[in-house]
mmCIF file of C-alpha atoms in Angstrom:
data_model
loop_
_atom_site.group_PDB
_atom_site.id
_atom_site.type_symbol
_atom_site.label_atom_id
_atom_site.label_comp_id
_atom_site.label_asym_id
_atom_site.label_seq_id
_atom_site.Cartn_x
_atom_site.Cartn_y
_atom_site.Cartn_z
ATOM 1 C CA ARG D 238 0.238 28.152 -9.948
ATOM 2 C CA LYS D 239 -1.551 25.330 -8.016
ATOM 3 C CA GLU D 240 -3.236 26.611 -4.946
ATOM 4 C CA VAL D 241 -1.393 23.812 -2.947
ATOM 5 C CA GLU D 242 1.905 22.575 -3.895
ATOM 6 C CA GLN D 243 3.794 19.580 -2.384
ATOM 7 C CA ASP D 244 6.857 17.619 -3.329
ATOM 8 C CA PRO D 245 5.466 14.461 -4.544
ATOM 9 C CA GLY D 246 8.556 12.462 -3.539
ATOM 10 C CA PRO D 247 8.836 9.457 -3.113
ATOM 11 C CA PHE D 248 10.583 9.718 0.273
ATOM 12 C CA ASN D 249 12.385 6.451 1.244
ATOM 13 C CA VAL D 250 13.635 6.510 4.754
ATOM 14 C CA PRO D 251 14.678 3.980 7.227
ATOM 15 C CA GLU D 252 12.539 3.026 10.194
ATOM 16 C CA GLY D 253 13.286 5.274 13.235
ATOM 17 C CA ALA D 254 14.484 8.166 11.132
ATOM 18 C CA THR D 255 12.923 11.673 11.201
ATOM 19 C CA VAL D 256 11.324 12.971 7.910
ATOM 20 C CA ALA D 257 9.807 16.381 7.145
ATOM 21 C CA PHE D 258 7.365 17.509 4.310
ATOM 22 C CA ASN D 259 6.702 21.027 3.229
ATOM 23 C CA CYS D 260 3.803 22.398 1.354
ATOM 24 C CA THR D 261 3.051 25.896 0.126
ATOM 25 C CA TYR D 262 -0.184 27.630 -0.378
ATOM 26 C CA SER D 263 -1.040 30.444 -2.822
ATOM 27 C CA ASN D 264 -4.002 32.059 -1.327
ATOM 28 C CA SER D 265 -2.805 34.364 1.641
ATOM 29 C CA ALA D 266 -6.371 34.681 2.862
ATOM 30 C CA SER D 267 -6.567 30.994 3.735
ATOM 31 C CA GLN D 268 -7.283 30.202 7.278
ATOM 32 C CA SER D 269 -7.420 26.536 7.979
ATOM 33 C CA PHE D 270 -4.752 23.969 7.418
ATOM 34 C CA PHE D 271 -4.617 20.336 7.677
ATOM 35 C CA TRP D 272 -2.544 17.092 6.866
ATOM 36 C CA TYR D 273 -4.597 14.106 5.694
ATOM 37 C CA ARG D 274 -2.926 10.862 5.258
ATOM 38 C CA GLN D 275 -3.994 8.358 2.509
ATOM 39 C CA ASP D 276 -2.999 4.695 2.398
ATOM 40 C CA CYS D 277 -2.501 2.799 -0.939
ATOM 41 C CA ARG D 278 -5.799 2.317 -2.490
ATOM 42 C CA LYS D 279 -7.744 3.683 0.527
ATOM 43 C CA GLU D 280 -9.514 6.980 1.454
ATOM 44 C CA PRO D 281 -7.857 10.061 2.904
ATOM 45 C CA LYS D 282 -8.136 10.523 6.540
ATOM 46 C CA LEU D 283 -7.672 13.507 8.502
ATOM 47 C CA LEU D 284 -4.382 13.186 10.484
ATOM 48 C CA MET D 285 -4.079 16.560 12.192
ATOM 49 C CA SER D 286 -5.075 20.377 11.913
ATOM 50 C CA VAL D 287 -2.026 22.844 11.748
ATOM 51 C CA TYR D 288 -2.352 25.633 14.115
ATOM 52 C CA SER D 289 -0.564 28.852 13.831
ATOM 53 C CA SER D 290 1.343 28.366 16.768
ATOM 54 C CA GLY D 291 2.218 24.814 15.834
ATOM 55 C CA ASN D 292 1.090 21.552 17.420
ATOM 56 C CA GLU D 293 2.179 18.237 18.319
ATOM 57 C CA ASP D 294 0.347 14.812 18.188
ATOM 58 C CA GLY D 295 2.798 12.205 19.433
ATOM 59 C CA ARG D 296 5.500 11.635 17.023
ATOM 60 C CA PHE D 297 3.929 14.128 14.709
ATOM 61 C CA THR D 298 4.351 18.023 14.568
ATOM 62 C CA ALA D 299 2.780 20.414 12.237
ATOM 63 C CA GLN D 300 3.808 23.902 11.793
ATOM 64 C CA LEU D 301 2.492 27.008 9.960
ATOM 65 C CA ASN D 302 4.424 29.917 8.521
ATOM 66 C CA ARG D 303 1.932 32.414 7.498
ATOM 67 C CA ALA D 304 4.412 35.081 6.120
ATOM 68 C CA SER D 305 6.011 32.516 3.770
ATOM 69 C CA GLN D 306 2.731 30.565 3.163
ATOM 70 C CA TYR D 307 4.124 27.120 3.939
ATOM 71 C CA ILE D 308 2.972 24.455 6.177
ATOM 72 C CA SER D 309 5.165 21.561 7.558
ATOM 73 C CA LEU D 310 4.680 18.079 8.848
ATOM 74 C CA LEU D 311 7.681 16.436 10.822
ATOM 75 C CA ILE D 312 7.349 12.753 11.746
ATOM 76 C CA ARG D 313 9.968 11.627 14.465
ATOM 77 C CA ASP D 314 11.091 7.966 15.154
ATOM 78 C CA SER D 315 9.200 6.720 12.002
ATOM 79 C CA LYS D 316 7.378 3.356 12.021
ATOM 80 C CA LEU D 317 6.775 0.972 9.027
ATOM 81 C CA SER D 318 2.972 1.877 9.508
ATOM 82 C CA ASP D 319 3.746 5.547 8.593
ATOM 83 C CA SER D 320 4.108 4.440 5.152
ATOM 84 C CA ALA D 321 1.545 6.507 3.205
ATOM 85 C CA THR D 322 0.868 9.439 1.179
ATOM 86 C CA TYR D 323 0.500 12.672 3.144
ATOM 87 C CA LEU D 324 -1.786 15.365 1.693
ATOM 88 C CA CYS D 325 -1.313 18.998 2.620
ATOM 89 C CA VAL D 326 -4.891 20.487 2.745
ATOM 90 C CA VAL D 327 -6.081 24.165 2.848
ATOM 91 C CA LYS D 328 -9.513 25.499 3.542
ATOM 92 C CA VAL D 329 -10.419 28.484 1.242
ATOM 93 C CA PRO D 330 -11.296 31.746 3.025
ATOM 94 C CA GLN D 331 -14.065 31.948 5.399
ATOM 95 C CA GLY D 332 -17.694 31.609 3.664
ATOM 96 C CA ALA D 333 -16.863 28.396 1.758
ATOM 97 C CA GLN D 334 -16.676 24.872 2.695
ATOM 98 C CA LYS D 335 -13.990 23.914 0.155
ATOM 99 C CA LEU D 336 -10.992 22.134 1.061
ATOM 100 C CA VAL D 337 -8.143 22.225 -1.498
ATOM 101 C CA PHE D 338 -5.935 19.242 -1.291
ATOM 102 C CA GLY D 339 -2.257 18.993 -2.652
ATOM 103 C CA GLN D 340 -0.922 16.099 -4.801
ATOM 104 C CA GLY D 341 0.467 14.364 -1.832
ATOM 105 C CA THR D 342 3.976 13.225 -0.736
ATOM 106 C CA ARG D 343 4.463 9.562 -0.832
ATOM 107 C CA LEU D 344 6.572 8.279 2.126
ATOM 108 C CA THR D 345 7.969 4.614 2.420
ATOM 109 C CA ILE D 346 9.595 3.797 5.639
ATOM 110 C CA ASN D 347 12.121 0.912 5.063
ATOM 111 C CA PRO D 348 12.986 -1.970 7.783
ATOM 112 C CA ASP C 35 -20.788 3.416 13.627
ATOM 113 C CA ALA C 36 -21.359 3.384 9.872
ATOM 114 C CA GLY C 37 -19.070 5.575 7.906
ATOM 115 C CA VAL C 38 -19.791 6.943 4.323
ATOM 116 C CA ILE C 39 -21.003 4.299 2.058
ATOM 117 C CA GLN C 40 -20.479 4.280 -1.583
ATOM 118 C CA SER C 41 -21.368 2.103 -4.265
ATOM 119 C CA PRO C 42 -20.576 0.436 -6.433
ATOM 120 C CA ARG C 43 -16.829 -0.102 -5.293
ATOM 121 C CA HIS C 44 -15.703 -0.842 -8.755
ATOM 122 C CA GLU C 45 -17.100 -0.029 -12.171
ATOM 123 C CA VAL C 46 -16.106 -0.981 -15.580
ATOM 124 C CA THR C 47 -17.976 0.401 -18.455
ATOM 125 C CA GLU C 48 -17.626 1.144 -22.168
ATOM 126 C CA MET C 49 -17.341 4.755 -23.583
ATOM 127 C CA GLY C 50 -20.576 6.341 -24.193
ATOM 128 C CA GLN C 51 -22.563 4.529 -21.303
ATOM 129 C CA GLU C 52 -24.141 6.077 -18.511
ATOM 130 C CA VAL C 53 -22.557 5.755 -15.117
ATOM 131 C CA THR C 54 -24.235 6.291 -11.638
ATOM 132 C CA LEU C 55 -22.293 6.584 -8.509
ATOM 133 C CA ARG C 56 -24.080 6.536 -5.188
ATOM 134 C CA CYS C 57 -23.296 7.801 -1.748
ATOM 135 C CA LYS C 58 -24.986 7.611 1.809
ATOM 136 C CA PRO C 59 -23.309 10.047 4.102
ATOM 137 C CA ILE C 60 -22.819 9.603 7.793
ATOM 138 C CA SER C 61 -26.118 10.056 9.607
ATOM 139 C CA GLY C 62 -26.611 13.564 10.883
ATOM 140 C CA HIS C 63 -23.920 15.097 8.680
ATOM 141 C CA ASN C 64 -25.391 18.037 6.521
ATOM 142 C CA SER C 65 -22.643 18.731 4.106
ATOM 143 C CA LEU C 66 -21.621 16.269 1.303
ATOM 144 C CA PHE C 67 -18.899 16.495 -1.163
ATOM 145 C CA TRP C 68 -17.958 14.676 -4.327
ATOM 146 C CA TYR C 69 -14.230 14.457 -5.234
ATOM 147 C CA ARG C 70 -12.333 12.890 -7.985
ATOM 148 C CA GLN C 71 -8.765 11.282 -7.773
ATOM 149 C CA THR C 72 -6.434 10.808 -10.649
ATOM 150 C CA MET C 73 -2.626 10.314 -10.656
ATOM 151 C CA MET C 74 -2.205 13.531 -12.854
ATOM 152 C CA ARG C 75 -4.541 15.965 -11.176
ATOM 153 C CA GLY C 76 -4.841 14.691 -7.606
ATOM 154 C CA LEU C 77 -7.981 15.002 -5.528
ATOM 155 C CA GLU C 78 -10.144 17.538 -6.960
ATOM 156 C CA LEU C 79 -13.504 18.739 -5.565
ATOM 157 C CA LEU C 80 -16.366 18.396 -8.053
ATOM 158 C CA ILE C 81 -19.243 19.643 -6.165
ATOM 159 C CA TYR C 82 -20.502 19.994 -2.530
ATOM 160 C CA PHE C 83 -24.048 20.346 -1.072
ATOM 161 C CA ASN C 84 -25.273 21.694 2.302
ATOM 162 C CA ASN C 85 -28.575 20.495 3.507
ATOM 163 C CA ASN C 86 -29.296 18.906 0.230
ATOM 164 C CA VAL C 87 -28.597 22.185 -1.832
ATOM 165 C CA PRO C 88 -25.756 22.359 -4.236
ATOM 166 C CA ILE C 89 -23.465 25.112 -2.975
ATOM 167 C CA ASP C 90 -20.564 24.986 -5.304
ATOM 168 C CA ASP C 91 -20.321 22.846 -8.548
ATOM 169 C CA SER C 92 -17.522 24.820 -10.147
ATOM 170 C CA GLY C 93 -15.337 21.722 -10.080
ATOM 171 C CA MET C 94 -17.796 19.861 -12.287
ATOM 172 C CA PRO C 95 -15.878 19.230 -15.521
ATOM 173 C CA GLU C 96 -18.647 19.569 -17.998
ATOM 174 C CA ASP C 97 -22.112 19.019 -18.734
ATOM 175 C CA ARG C 98 -21.633 15.164 -18.858
ATOM 176 C CA PHE C 99 -21.449 15.315 -15.141
ATOM 177 C CA SER C 100 -24.405 15.919 -12.893
ATOM 178 C CA ALA C 101 -25.265 15.378 -9.099
ATOM 179 C CA LYS C 102 -28.276 15.388 -7.224
ATOM 180 C CA MET C 103 -29.036 14.985 -3.414
ATOM 181 C CA PRO C 104 -32.747 14.271 -3.054
ATOM 182 C CA ASN C 105 -32.605 13.710 0.655
ATOM 183 C CA ALA C 106 -30.161 13.891 3.572
ATOM 184 C CA SER C 107 -29.118 10.351 3.180
ATOM 185 C CA PHE C 108 -28.595 10.030 -0.618
ATOM 186 C CA SER C 109 -26.732 11.286 -3.308
ATOM 187 C CA THR C 110 -25.671 10.537 -6.896
ATOM 188 C CA LEU C 111 -23.084 11.403 -9.193
ATOM 189 C CA LYS C 112 -23.987 10.689 -12.854
ATOM 190 C CA ILE C 113 -21.833 10.797 -16.068
ATOM 191 C CA GLN C 114 -23.420 10.561 -19.353
ATOM 192 C CA PRO C 115 -22.082 9.663 -21.639
ATOM 193 C CA SER C 116 -18.896 8.382 -20.077
ATOM 194 C CA GLU C 117 -15.355 8.862 -21.853
ATOM 195 C CA PRO C 118 -12.240 7.200 -21.082
ATOM 196 C CA ARG C 119 -10.893 10.239 -19.755
ATOM 197 C CA ASP C 120 -13.390 9.996 -16.761
ATOM 198 C CA SER C 121 -11.346 6.971 -15.404
ATOM 199 C CA ALA C 122 -10.457 7.788 -11.737
ATOM 200 C CA VAL C 123 -11.352 7.172 -8.297
ATOM 201 C CA TYR C 124 -14.437 8.971 -7.231
ATOM 202 C CA PHE C 125 -14.811 9.691 -3.267
ATOM 203 C CA CYS C 126 -17.917 10.993 -1.370
ATOM 204 C CA ALA C 127 -17.108 12.625 1.780
ATOM 205 C CA SER C 128 -19.496 14.154 4.571
ATOM 206 C CA SER C 129 -19.004 16.465 7.481
ATOM 207 C CA LEU C 130 -21.144 18.662 9.719
ATOM 208 C CA TRP C 131 -21.784 22.219 8.462
ATOM 209 C CA ASP C 132 -20.295 23.576 11.338
ATOM 210 C CA SER C 133 -17.174 21.505 11.394
ATOM 211 C CA PRO C 134 -16.286 21.595 7.735
ATOM 212 C CA ASP C 135 -12.664 21.076 8.436
ATOM 213 C CA THR C 136 -13.266 17.229 9.320
ATOM 214 C CA GLN C 137 -14.400 15.529 6.160
ATOM 215 C CA TYR C 138 -14.970 11.833 6.413
ATOM 216 C CA PHE C 139 -14.366 9.960 3.316
ATOM 217 C CA GLY C 140 -16.046 7.034 1.858
ATOM 218 C CA PRO C 141 -14.083 4.105 0.271
ATOM 219 C CA GLY C 142 -14.220 5.530 -3.095
ATOM 220 C CA THR C 143 -15.682 4.231 -6.483
ATOM 221 C CA ARG C 144 -12.965 3.036 -8.981
ATOM 222 C CA LEU C 145 -14.428 3.955 -12.430
ATOM 223 C CA THR C 146 -12.709 2.578 -15.608
ATOM 224 C CA VAL C 147 -14.288 3.677 -18.891
ATOM 225 C CA LEU C 148 -13.025 1.484 -21.806
#
């Protein structure tokens, strides 16, 4: 079983729609969680951290369910510029600097 | 501000040749990471350094791969001899040791081994 699993998509949604991605992780001792964004042929960039209580950044909402070991990302009022691959990222348990990346979910927003 | 710098951006070589990828981390960052990204396996951590010392190299695929960090502003990833299955995008990233959660990636080196 992979440490971090995501639905690879692709997701094709119209502009203005709401879209949600889920991700599951296998190590219950994981403590930090993130979403990174990667544009086509570019490097990954941190989109947002995911906190236990859930957090919001503009049109983006991230949530964590520790009991079920899954993380979600919700994008409201999607824009053409949201088209990218979204990577679910988990930091291995304390003592290490290692981030484990999911395969990514590819999102295309259509006009 | 300069971000992470990688060179070359593209490399095409023939099987059996030595390949050296270079990285300059963000000034002041003391952790450096080498990743490899392929369609099949996604983004994989190969090795990371803290204060120029290798901490975890468990992701290095085999002895053909080696990485060094002779000083705080420079690191290399070497493949010798290269094989077609090494074709991938290699990213270098850096962070502050006490803020490991935010890693800043370089633009990557796209390696093709023929």
